[in-house]
Amino acid sequence: MTFGWTSVTAALHKRRMLHSLALVGMILTATPGGAGGIAAVDVADNRVTVRFDDRVDGASAFLLDGPRRIALDISGAQAGRGNVIPANNAIAAIRQGQLSGDTARVVLDLSTPATLDDARIAPDGKSLSFSIQGVSDSHFRAAIGKGRTRFDAPADMAARPQKRLHSITVPIPAAARGVTLPPVEGAHDGARPLVVIDAGHGGHDPGAINKEHGKREKDVTLAIAQAIRDQLVKSGRVRVALTRDDDRFLVLQERYGIARKLGADLFISIHADAAENADAHGATVYTLSETASDREAARLAARENKADIINGMNMGGQSGDVSSILIDLTQRESMNISANFARLLQREAAPYVPFRSAYHRFASLMVLKAPDTPSVLFETGYISNAEDAAFLSSRQGQQKIAQGVARAIEVHFARKLAMRGDTSGG
Ligand code: ZN
């Protein structure tokens, strides 16, 4: 199989490069130390080699249709700040992005149906290579059905020398360092699941205000987030981080960006609702959907998404167009897990927190748009309702909410752990 650069490829390269830099620039402002950054991608004949500047832990691959792609998730790896478009007969482009704190994703856009074959990580853990095998359409579809294949570095297998016919190496500059991430507390075992609790609003954005009692949503959400954090630290079963631990403003993308950079397993954004009708009361859990479940959910999304547009300025600086390579692949799975957690949250927290009868709603909430982190927005009650406002701003109420949320979190991860017993590789 041969490959070559064409003007079409070059144009595609440029376009994708610009696009990818925008995306990568947003996601990759911080790099946790110790991970193997993607240094280069070599294409030699039909063999692809991804090189890292440090050891990676393992990888998995799966196929996608419409358009046809091969996706590789490499754990213990950091995506570089650029994209590579070495084309051969089967590969139209190769792209990369950061899927979570320590997992990089490399996507191969296929021009013809092909599967990945003979994938292996070198014994030194610093490269991953595989061959691309052209297959029929029906074979490709069948391969999709097989789901994810995992491959780890073989401890005792010597690297076989590779025959390199035509090859190019594209150097990729290392990811920049920036943004300070919040401390991770709780269980010291790094293998324990990580929950990121996000106290809604903050700084110059007070959120909803109860004029009668002078209660502000941003204070209530911070106190509840801190109470949940303390409860989780006390039980020691999971790791926990807060997006903010004081009265500061964060744009919505920064909130879920922190969760992604830390590689969070669950993201919970804490809010308090407000309504014209002072009788409205009780908690609601929202999960992501492009279409709101009802008018009230649509109104809530409009209000919560407005947090980025303070004083007429879009602080987020980024439209809803975060929907890039990473999103379509994983979002559906995350949305299902989020919906399951929403139901679990109600079940476990109901003894402590009054819920509304229609407690689970769907809305297009920007803060829930991390494609790979199961996320819910928990409206803990109505700050516009006298009884709810008193409950939400009392130490006792905050502790009750924390207890309920912590229980749900623990059951959620216990279930996940139980399911991991079956290693069919999905
Ligand atoms: Zn809010």
Short mmCIF file of N, CA and C in Angstrom, two decimals, residues 409-419:
data_model
loop_
_atom_site.label_atom_id
_atom_site.label_comp_id
_atom_site.label_asym_id
_atom_site.label_seq_id
_atom_site.Cartn_x
_atom_site.Cartn_y
_atom_site.Cartn_z
N ILE A 409 -23.54 8.27 45.19
CA ILE A 409 -22.22 8.13 44.56
C ILE A 409 -21.62 6.77 44.90
N GLU A 410 -21.73 6.38 46.15
CA GLU A 410 -21.13 5.11 46.55
C GLU A 410 -21.83 3.92 45.91
N VAL A 411 -23.15 3.98 45.85
CA VAL A 411 -23.88 2.88 45.19
C VAL A 411 -23.53 2.84 43.71
N HIS A 412 -23.44 4.00 43.09
CA HIS A 412 -23.11 4.10 41.67
C HIS A 412 -21.79 3.41 41.36
N PHE A 413 -20.76 3.69 42.15
CA PHE A 413 -19.46 3.10 41.85
C PHE A 413 -19.37 1.64 42.29
N ALA A 414 -20.13 1.28 43.32
CA ALA A 414 -20.16 -0.13 43.71
C ALA A 414 -20.76 -0.95 42.57
N ARG A 415 -21.80 -0.43 41.94
CA ARG A 415 -22.42 -1.10 40.79
C ARG A 415 -21.42 -1.24 39.65
N LYS A 416 -20.71 -0.15 39.37
CA LYS A 416 -19.74 -0.17 38.28
C LYS A 416 -18.66 -1.21 38.53
N LEU A 417 -18.24 -1.28 39.79
CA LEU A 417 -17.20 -2.23 40.17
C LEU A 417 -17.69 -3.65 39.98
N ALA A 418 -18.95 -3.89 40.35
CA ALA A 418 -19.54 -5.21 40.22
C ALA A 418 -19.60 -5.61 38.75
N MET A 419 -19.91 -4.62 37.89
CA MET A 419 -20.02 -4.91 36.47
C MET A 419 -18.68 -5.18 35.84
#
